[in-house]
PDB file of C-alpha atoms and ligand atoms in Angstrom:
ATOM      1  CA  UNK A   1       0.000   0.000   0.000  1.00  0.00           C
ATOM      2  CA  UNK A   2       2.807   2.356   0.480  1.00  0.00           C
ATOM      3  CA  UNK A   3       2.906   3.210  -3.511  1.00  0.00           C
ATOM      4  CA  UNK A   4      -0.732   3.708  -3.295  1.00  0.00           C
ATOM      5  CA  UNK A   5      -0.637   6.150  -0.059  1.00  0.00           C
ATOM      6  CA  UNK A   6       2.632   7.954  -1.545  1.00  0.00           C
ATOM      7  CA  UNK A   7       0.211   9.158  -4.683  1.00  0.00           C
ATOM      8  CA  UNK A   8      -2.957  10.242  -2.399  1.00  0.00           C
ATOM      9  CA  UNK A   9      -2.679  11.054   0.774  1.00  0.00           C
ATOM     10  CA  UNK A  10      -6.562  10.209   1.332  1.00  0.00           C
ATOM     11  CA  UNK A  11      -7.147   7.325  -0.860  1.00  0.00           C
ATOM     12  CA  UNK A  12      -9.970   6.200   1.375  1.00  0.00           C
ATOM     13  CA  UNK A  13     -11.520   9.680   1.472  1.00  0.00           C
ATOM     14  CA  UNK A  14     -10.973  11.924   4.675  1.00  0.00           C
ATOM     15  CA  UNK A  15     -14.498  11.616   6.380  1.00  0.00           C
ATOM     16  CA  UNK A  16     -14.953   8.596   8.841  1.00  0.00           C
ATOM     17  CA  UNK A  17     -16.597   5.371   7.668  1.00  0.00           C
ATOM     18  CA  UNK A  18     -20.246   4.642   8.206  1.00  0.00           C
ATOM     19  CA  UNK A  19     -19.065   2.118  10.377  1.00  0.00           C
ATOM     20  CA  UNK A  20     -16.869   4.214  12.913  1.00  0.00           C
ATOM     21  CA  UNK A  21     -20.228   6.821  12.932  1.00  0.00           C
ATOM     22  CA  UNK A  22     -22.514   3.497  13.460  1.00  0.00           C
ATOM     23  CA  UNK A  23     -19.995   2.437  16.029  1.00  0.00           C
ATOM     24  CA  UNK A  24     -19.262   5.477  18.414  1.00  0.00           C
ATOM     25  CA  UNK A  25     -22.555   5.815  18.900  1.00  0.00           C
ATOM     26  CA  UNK A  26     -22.117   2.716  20.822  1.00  0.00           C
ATOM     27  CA  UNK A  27     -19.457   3.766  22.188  1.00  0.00           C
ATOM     28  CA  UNK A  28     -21.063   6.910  23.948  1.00  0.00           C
ATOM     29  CA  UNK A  29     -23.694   4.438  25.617  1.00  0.00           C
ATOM     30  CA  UNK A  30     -20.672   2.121  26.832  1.00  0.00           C
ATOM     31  CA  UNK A  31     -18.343   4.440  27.874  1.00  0.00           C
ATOM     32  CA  UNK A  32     -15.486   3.508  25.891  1.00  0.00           C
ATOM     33  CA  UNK A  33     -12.675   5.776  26.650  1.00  0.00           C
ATOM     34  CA  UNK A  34      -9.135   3.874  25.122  1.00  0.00           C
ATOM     35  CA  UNK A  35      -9.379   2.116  21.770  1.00  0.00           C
ATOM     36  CA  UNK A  36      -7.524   0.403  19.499  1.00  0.00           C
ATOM     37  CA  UNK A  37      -8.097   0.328  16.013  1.00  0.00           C
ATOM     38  CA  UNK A  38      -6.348  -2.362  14.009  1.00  0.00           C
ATOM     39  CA  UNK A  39      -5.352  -1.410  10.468  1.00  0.00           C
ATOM     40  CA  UNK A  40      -6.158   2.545  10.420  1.00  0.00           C
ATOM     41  CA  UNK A  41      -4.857   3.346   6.977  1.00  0.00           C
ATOM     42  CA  UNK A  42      -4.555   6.817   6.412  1.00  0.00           C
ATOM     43  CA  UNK A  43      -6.729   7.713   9.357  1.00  0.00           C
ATOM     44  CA  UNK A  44     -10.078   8.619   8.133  1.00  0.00           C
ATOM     45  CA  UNK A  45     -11.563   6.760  11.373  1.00  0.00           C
ATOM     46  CA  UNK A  46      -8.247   7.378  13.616  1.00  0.00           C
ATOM     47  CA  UNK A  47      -8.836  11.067  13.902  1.00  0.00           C
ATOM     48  CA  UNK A  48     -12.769  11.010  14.036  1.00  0.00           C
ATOM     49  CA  UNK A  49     -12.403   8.924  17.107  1.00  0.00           C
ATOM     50  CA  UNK A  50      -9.721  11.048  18.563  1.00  0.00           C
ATOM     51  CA  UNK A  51     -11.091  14.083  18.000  1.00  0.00           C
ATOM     52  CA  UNK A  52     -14.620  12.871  19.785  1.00  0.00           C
ATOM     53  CA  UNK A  53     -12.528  12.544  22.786  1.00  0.00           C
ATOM     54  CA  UNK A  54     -11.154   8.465  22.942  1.00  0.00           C
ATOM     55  CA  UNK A  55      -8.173   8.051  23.152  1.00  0.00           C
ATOM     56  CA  UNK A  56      -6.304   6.164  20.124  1.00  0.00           C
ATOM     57  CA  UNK A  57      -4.053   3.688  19.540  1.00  0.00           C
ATOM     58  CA  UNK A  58      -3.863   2.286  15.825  1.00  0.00           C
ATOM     59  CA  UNK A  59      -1.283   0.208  13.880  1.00  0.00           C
ATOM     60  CA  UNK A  60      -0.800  -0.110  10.388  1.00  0.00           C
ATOM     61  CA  UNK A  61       1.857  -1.635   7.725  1.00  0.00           C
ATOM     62  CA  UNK A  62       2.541   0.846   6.330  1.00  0.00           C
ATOM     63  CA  UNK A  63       4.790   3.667   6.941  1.00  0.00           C
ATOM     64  CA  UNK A  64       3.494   6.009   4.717  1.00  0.00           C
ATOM     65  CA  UNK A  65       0.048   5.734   6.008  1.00  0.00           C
ATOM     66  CA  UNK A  66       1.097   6.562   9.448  1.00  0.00           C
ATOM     67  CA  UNK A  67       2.827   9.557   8.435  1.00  0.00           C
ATOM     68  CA  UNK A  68       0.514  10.609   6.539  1.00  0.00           C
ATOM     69  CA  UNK A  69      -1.789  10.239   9.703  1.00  0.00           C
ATOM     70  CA  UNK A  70       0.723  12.928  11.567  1.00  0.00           C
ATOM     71  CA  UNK A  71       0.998  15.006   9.162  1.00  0.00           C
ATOM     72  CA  UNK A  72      -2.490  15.893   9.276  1.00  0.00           C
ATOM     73  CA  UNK A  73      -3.070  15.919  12.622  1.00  0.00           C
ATOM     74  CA  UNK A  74      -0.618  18.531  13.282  1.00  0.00           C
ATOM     75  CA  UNK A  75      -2.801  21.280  13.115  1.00  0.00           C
ATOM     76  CA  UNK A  76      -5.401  19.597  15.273  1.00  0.00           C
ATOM     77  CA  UNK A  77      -4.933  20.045  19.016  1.00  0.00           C
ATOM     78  CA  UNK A  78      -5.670  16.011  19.274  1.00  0.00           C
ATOM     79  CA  UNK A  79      -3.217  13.326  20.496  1.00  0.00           C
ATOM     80  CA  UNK A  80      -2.466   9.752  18.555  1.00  0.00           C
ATOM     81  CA  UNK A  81      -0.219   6.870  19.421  1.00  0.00           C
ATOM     82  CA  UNK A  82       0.130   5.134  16.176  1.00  0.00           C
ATOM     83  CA  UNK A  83       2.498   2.048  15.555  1.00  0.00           C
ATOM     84  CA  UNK A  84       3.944   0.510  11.990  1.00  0.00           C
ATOM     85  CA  UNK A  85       3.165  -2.836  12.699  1.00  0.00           C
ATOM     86  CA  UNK A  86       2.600  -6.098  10.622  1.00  0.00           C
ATOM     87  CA  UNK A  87      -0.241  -7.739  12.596  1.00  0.00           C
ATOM     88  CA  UNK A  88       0.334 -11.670  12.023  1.00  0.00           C
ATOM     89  CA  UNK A  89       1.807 -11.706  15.475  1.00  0.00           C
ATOM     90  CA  UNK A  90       1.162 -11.110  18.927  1.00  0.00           C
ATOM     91  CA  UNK A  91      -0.509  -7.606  18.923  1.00  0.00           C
ATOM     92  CA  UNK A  92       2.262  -4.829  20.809  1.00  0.00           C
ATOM     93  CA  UNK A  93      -0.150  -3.936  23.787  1.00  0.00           C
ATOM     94  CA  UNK A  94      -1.050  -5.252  27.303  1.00  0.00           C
ATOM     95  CA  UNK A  95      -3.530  -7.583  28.364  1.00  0.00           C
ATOM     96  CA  UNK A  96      -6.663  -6.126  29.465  1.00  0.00           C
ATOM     97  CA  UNK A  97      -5.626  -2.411  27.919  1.00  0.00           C
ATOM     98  CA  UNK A  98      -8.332  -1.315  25.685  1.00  0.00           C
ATOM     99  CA  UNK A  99     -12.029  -0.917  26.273  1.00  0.00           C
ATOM    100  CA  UNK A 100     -12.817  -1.565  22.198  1.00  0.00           C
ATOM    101  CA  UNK A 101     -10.937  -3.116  19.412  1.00  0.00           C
ATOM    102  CA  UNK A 102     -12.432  -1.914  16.113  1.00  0.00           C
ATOM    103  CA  UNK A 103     -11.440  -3.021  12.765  1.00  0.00           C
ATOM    104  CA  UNK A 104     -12.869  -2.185   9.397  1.00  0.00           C
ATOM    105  CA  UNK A 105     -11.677  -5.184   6.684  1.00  0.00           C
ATOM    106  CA  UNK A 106      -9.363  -6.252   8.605  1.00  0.00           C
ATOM    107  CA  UNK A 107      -9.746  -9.812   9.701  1.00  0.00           C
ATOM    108  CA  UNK A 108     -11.039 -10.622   6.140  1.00  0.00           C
ATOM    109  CA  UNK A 109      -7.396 -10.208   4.403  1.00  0.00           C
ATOM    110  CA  UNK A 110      -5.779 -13.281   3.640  1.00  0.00           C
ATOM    111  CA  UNK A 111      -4.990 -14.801   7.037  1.00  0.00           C
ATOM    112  CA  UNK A 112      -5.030 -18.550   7.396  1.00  0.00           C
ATOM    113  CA  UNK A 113      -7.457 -20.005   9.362  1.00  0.00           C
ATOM    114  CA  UNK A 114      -4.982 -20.426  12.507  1.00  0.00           C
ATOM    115  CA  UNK A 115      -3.544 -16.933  11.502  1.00  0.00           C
ATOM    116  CA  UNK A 116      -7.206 -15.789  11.671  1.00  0.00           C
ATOM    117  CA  UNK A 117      -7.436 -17.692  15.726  1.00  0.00           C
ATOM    118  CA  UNK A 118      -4.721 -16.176  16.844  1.00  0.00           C
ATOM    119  CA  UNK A 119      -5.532 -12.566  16.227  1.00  0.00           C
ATOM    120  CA  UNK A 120      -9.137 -13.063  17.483  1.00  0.00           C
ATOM    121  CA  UNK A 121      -7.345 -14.798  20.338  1.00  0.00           C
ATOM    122  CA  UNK A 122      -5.129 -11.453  20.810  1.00  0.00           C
ATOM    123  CA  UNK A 123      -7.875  -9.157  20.232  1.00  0.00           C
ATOM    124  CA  UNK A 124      -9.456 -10.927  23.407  1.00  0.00           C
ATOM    125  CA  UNK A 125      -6.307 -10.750  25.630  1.00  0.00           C
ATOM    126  CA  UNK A 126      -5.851  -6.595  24.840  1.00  0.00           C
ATOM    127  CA  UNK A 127      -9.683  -6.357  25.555  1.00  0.00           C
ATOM    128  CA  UNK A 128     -10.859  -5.969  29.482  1.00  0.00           C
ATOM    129  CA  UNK A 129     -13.260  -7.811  30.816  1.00  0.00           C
ATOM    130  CA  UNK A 130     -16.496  -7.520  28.766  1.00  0.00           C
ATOM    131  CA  UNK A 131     -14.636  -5.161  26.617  1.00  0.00           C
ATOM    132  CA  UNK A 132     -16.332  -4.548  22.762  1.00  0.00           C
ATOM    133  CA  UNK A 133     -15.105  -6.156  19.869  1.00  0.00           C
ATOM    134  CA  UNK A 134     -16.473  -4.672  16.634  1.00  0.00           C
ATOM    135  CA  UNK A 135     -15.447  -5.301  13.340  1.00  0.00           C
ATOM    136  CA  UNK A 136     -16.592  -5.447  10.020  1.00  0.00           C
ATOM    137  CA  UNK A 137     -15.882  -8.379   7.117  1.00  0.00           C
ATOM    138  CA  UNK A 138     -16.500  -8.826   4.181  1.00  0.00           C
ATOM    139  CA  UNK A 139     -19.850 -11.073   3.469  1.00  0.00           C
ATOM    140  CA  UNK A 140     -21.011 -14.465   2.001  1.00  0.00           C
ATOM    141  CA  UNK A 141     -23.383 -11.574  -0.189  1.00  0.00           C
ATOM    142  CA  UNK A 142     -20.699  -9.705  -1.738  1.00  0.00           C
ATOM    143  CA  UNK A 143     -20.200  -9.780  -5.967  1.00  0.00           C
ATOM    144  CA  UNK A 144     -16.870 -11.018  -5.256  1.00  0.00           C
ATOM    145  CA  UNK A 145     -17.434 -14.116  -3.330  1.00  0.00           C
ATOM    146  CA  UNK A 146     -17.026 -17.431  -5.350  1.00  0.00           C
ATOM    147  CA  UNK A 147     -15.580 -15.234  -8.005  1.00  0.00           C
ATOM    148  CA  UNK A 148     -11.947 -15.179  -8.897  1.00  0.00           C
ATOM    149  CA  UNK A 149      -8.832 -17.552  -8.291  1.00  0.00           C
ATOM    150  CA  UNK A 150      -9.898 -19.610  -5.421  1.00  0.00           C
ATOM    151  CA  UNK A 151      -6.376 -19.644  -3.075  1.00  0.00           C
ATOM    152  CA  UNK A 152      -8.495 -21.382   0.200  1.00  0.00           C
ATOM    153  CA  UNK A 153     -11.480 -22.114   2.092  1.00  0.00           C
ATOM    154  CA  UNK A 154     -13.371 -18.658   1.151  1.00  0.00           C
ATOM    155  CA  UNK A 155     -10.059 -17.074   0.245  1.00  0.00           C
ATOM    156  CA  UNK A 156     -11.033 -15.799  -3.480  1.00  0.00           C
ATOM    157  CA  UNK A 157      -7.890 -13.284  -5.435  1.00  0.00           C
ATOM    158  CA  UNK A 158      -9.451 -10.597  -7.802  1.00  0.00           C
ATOM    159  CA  UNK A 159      -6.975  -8.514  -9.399  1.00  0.00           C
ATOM    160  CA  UNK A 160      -4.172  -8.979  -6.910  1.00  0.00           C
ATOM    161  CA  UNK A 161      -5.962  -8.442  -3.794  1.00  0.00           C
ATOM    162  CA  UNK A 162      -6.818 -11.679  -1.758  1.00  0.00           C
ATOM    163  CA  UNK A 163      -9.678 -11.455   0.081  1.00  0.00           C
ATOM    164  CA  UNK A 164     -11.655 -13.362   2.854  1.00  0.00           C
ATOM    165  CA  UNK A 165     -15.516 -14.054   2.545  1.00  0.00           C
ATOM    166  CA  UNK A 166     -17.404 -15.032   5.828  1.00  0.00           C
ATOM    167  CA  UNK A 167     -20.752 -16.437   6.225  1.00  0.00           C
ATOM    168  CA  UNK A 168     -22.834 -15.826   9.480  1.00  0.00           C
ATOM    169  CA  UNK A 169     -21.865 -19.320  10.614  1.00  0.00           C
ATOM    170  CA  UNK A 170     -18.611 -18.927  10.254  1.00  0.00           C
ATOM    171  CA  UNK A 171     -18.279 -15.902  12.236  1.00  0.00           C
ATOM    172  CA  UNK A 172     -20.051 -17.325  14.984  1.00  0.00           C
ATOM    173  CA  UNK A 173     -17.615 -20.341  15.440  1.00  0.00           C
ATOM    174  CA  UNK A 174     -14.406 -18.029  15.114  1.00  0.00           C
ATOM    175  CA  UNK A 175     -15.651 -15.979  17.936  1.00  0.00           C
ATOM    176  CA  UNK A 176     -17.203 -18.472  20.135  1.00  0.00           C
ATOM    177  CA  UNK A 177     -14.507 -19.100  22.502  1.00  0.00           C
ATOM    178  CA  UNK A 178     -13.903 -15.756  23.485  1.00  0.00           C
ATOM    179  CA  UNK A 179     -16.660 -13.405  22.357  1.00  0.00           C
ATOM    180  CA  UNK A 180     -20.183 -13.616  22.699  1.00  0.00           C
ATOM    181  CA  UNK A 181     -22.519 -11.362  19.813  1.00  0.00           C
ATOM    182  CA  UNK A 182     -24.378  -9.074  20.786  1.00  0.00           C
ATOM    183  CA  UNK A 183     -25.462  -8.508  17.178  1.00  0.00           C
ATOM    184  CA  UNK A 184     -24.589  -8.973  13.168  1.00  0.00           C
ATOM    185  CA  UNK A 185     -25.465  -6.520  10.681  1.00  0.00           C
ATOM    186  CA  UNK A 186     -25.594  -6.479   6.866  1.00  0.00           C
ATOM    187  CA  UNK A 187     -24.583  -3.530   4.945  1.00  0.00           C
ATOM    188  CA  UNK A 188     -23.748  -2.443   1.541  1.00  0.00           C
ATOM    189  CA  UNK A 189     -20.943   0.119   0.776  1.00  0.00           C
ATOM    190  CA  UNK A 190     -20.713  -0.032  -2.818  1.00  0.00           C
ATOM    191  CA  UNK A 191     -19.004  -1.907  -4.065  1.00  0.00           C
ATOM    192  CA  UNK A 192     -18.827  -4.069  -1.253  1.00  0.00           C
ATOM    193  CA  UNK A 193     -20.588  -6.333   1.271  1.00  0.00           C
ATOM    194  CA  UNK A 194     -19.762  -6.594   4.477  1.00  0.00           C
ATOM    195  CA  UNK A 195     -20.890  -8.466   7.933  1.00  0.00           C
ATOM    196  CA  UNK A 196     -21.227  -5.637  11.098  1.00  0.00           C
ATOM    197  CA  UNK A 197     -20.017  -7.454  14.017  1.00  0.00           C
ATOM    198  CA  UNK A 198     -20.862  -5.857  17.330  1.00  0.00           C
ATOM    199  CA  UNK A 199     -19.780  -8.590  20.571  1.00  0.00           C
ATOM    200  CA  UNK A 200     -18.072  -8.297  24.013  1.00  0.00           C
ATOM    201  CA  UNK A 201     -15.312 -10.360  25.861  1.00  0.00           C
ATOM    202  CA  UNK A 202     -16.600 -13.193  27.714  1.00  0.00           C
TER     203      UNK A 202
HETATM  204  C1  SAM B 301      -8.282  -1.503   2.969  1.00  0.00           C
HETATM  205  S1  SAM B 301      -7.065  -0.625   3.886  1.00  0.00           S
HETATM  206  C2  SAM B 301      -8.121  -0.033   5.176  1.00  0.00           C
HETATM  207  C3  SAM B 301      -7.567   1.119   5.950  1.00  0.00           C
HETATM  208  C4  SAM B 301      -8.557   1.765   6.925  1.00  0.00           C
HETATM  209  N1  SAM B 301      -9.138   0.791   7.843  1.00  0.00           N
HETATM  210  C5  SAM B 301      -9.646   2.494   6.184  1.00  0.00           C
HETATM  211  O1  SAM B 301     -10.711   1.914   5.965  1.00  0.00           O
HETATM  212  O2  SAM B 301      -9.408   3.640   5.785  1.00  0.00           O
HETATM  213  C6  SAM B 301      -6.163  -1.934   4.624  1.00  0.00           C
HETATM  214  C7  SAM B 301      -4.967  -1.490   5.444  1.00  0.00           C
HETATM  215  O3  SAM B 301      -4.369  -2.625   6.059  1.00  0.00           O
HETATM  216  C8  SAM B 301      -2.959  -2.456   6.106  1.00  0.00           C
HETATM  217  N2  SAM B 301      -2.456  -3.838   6.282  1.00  0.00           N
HETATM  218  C9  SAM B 301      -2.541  -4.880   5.423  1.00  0.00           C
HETATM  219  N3  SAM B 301      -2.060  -6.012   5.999  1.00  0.00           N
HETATM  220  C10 SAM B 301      -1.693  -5.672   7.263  1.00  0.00           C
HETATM  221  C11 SAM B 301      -1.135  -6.394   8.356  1.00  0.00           C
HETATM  222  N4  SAM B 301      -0.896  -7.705   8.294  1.00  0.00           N
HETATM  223  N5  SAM B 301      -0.882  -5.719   9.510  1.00  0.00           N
HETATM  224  C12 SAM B 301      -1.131  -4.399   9.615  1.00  0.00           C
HETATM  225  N6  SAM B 301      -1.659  -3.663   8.608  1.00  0.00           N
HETATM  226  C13 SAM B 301      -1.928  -4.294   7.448  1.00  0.00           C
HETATM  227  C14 SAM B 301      -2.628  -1.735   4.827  1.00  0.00           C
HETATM  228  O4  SAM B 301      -1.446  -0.996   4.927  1.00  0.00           O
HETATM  229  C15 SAM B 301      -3.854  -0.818   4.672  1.00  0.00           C
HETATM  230  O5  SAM B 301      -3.638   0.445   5.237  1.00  0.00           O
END
C-alpha cells in the first residue's frame, strides 16, 4: 500500500466510515474511553475517534500511512499513538488495555485459518473484561465471493488483492470461545458487502 498512499494522501476519502459513525454511537452508551483500532490506513476513522474525545491507539503496515496520519493531525490540538506494525503476530499492547478493538476489513485479508485464531485470540487478551469487539468483514453476499482464483477455504484473489468471505456461521464459530454477539449486521458500501459485528469479551 505504500505506492498507493505515496500518490494520495486520502485514498480512502478523509471523512470517517459509516461504520466508525454506526460504532461510536455505541461507544457513547458504553463508555469507551481507550481504543484500538487495528489497520487505520490513512486515518479517516483514527482522527474522528480522537477528535470525539477516545483516546487512540492504531497500527498499520505501512509507513506512509502513518505519516501521513501525523501530518495531518498537526494542526489539530488532538493526540495519537500510532504504531507501523505487521499484525500476524502477537498484537504490541497489554492484556486487558483497551475498552474496544475496532477493525474495518481487517480480519477478512488473507490470514489462514490459525492466523485468523490467533488474532481473534489477541484481540481478546488486549480487551478488558467484557470489553467490545467490533469489526466489520466482508460477506457471504458480496459480488466477489465465489468469483476469482480460489487460493483457500473462502479465500477468493481478484486482481491482486486476496480477500476473505465469511458467512454468518462462520463468524459465529471463530468468535465463540472468546466473544459472545451481541449482534450482526448487513450492509452495503458499494461496491462491497460486508458483515457488522458488534460482541463483548466473555
Ligand atoms: C483496505 S485498507 C483499510 C484502511 C482503513 N481501515 C480504512 O478503511 O481507511 C487496509 C490497510 O491494512 C494495512 N495492512 C494490510 N495487511 C496488514 C497487516 N498484516 N498488519 C497491519 N496492517 C496491514 C494496509 O497498509 C492498509 O492500510
Amino acid at each position: 500500500m505504500d505506492k498507493v498512499y505515496s500518490n494520495d494522501s486520502s485514498f480512502f476519502g478523509e471523512e470517517p466510515s459509516n461504520f466508525a459513525l454506526i460504532c461510536y454511537e455505541e461507544f457513547i452508551k458504553y463508555r469507551v474511553k481507550r481504543l484500538l483500532e487495528l489497520v487505520c490506513g490513512q486515518g479517516r476513522d483514527t482522527i474522528f475517534f480522537a477528535t470525539n474525545g477516545l483516546v487512540v491507539h492504531a497500527i498499520d503496515s505501512s509507513k506512509v500511512a502513518i505519516e501521513n496520519i501525523y501530518q495531518k493531525i498537526i494542526e489539530k490540538k488532538i493526540s495519537l499513538n500510532l504504531k507501523h506494525f505487521q499484525a500476524r503476530q502477537d498484537l504490541p499492547f497489554d492484556n486487558s488495555y483497551f475498552d474496544e478493538v475496532y477493525s474495518l476489513m481487517f480480519y477478512n485479508m488473507s490470514f489462514t485459518d490459525e492466523e485468523l485464531k490467533s488474532l481473534f485470540t489477541e484481540s481478546s487478551r488486549v480487551l478488558k473484561n467484557n470489553g467490545l469487539l467490533y469489526f466489520s468483514v466482508r460477506s457471504d453476499n458480496d459480488v466477489l465471493y465465489n468469483k476469482g482464483k480460489r487460493i483457500d477455504r473462502n479465500i477468493y484473489e481478484t486482481n491482486g488483492f486476496q480477500i476473505r468471505f465469511f458467512t454468518k456461521t462462520q463468524i459465529k464459530s471463530f468468535l465463540s470461545n472468546y466473544f459472545e454477539i451481541k449482534k450482526i449486521m448487513e450492509s452495503y458500501e458499494e461496491p462491497v458487502s460486508l458483515y457488522l459485528v458488534f460482541c463483548f469479551k466473555k
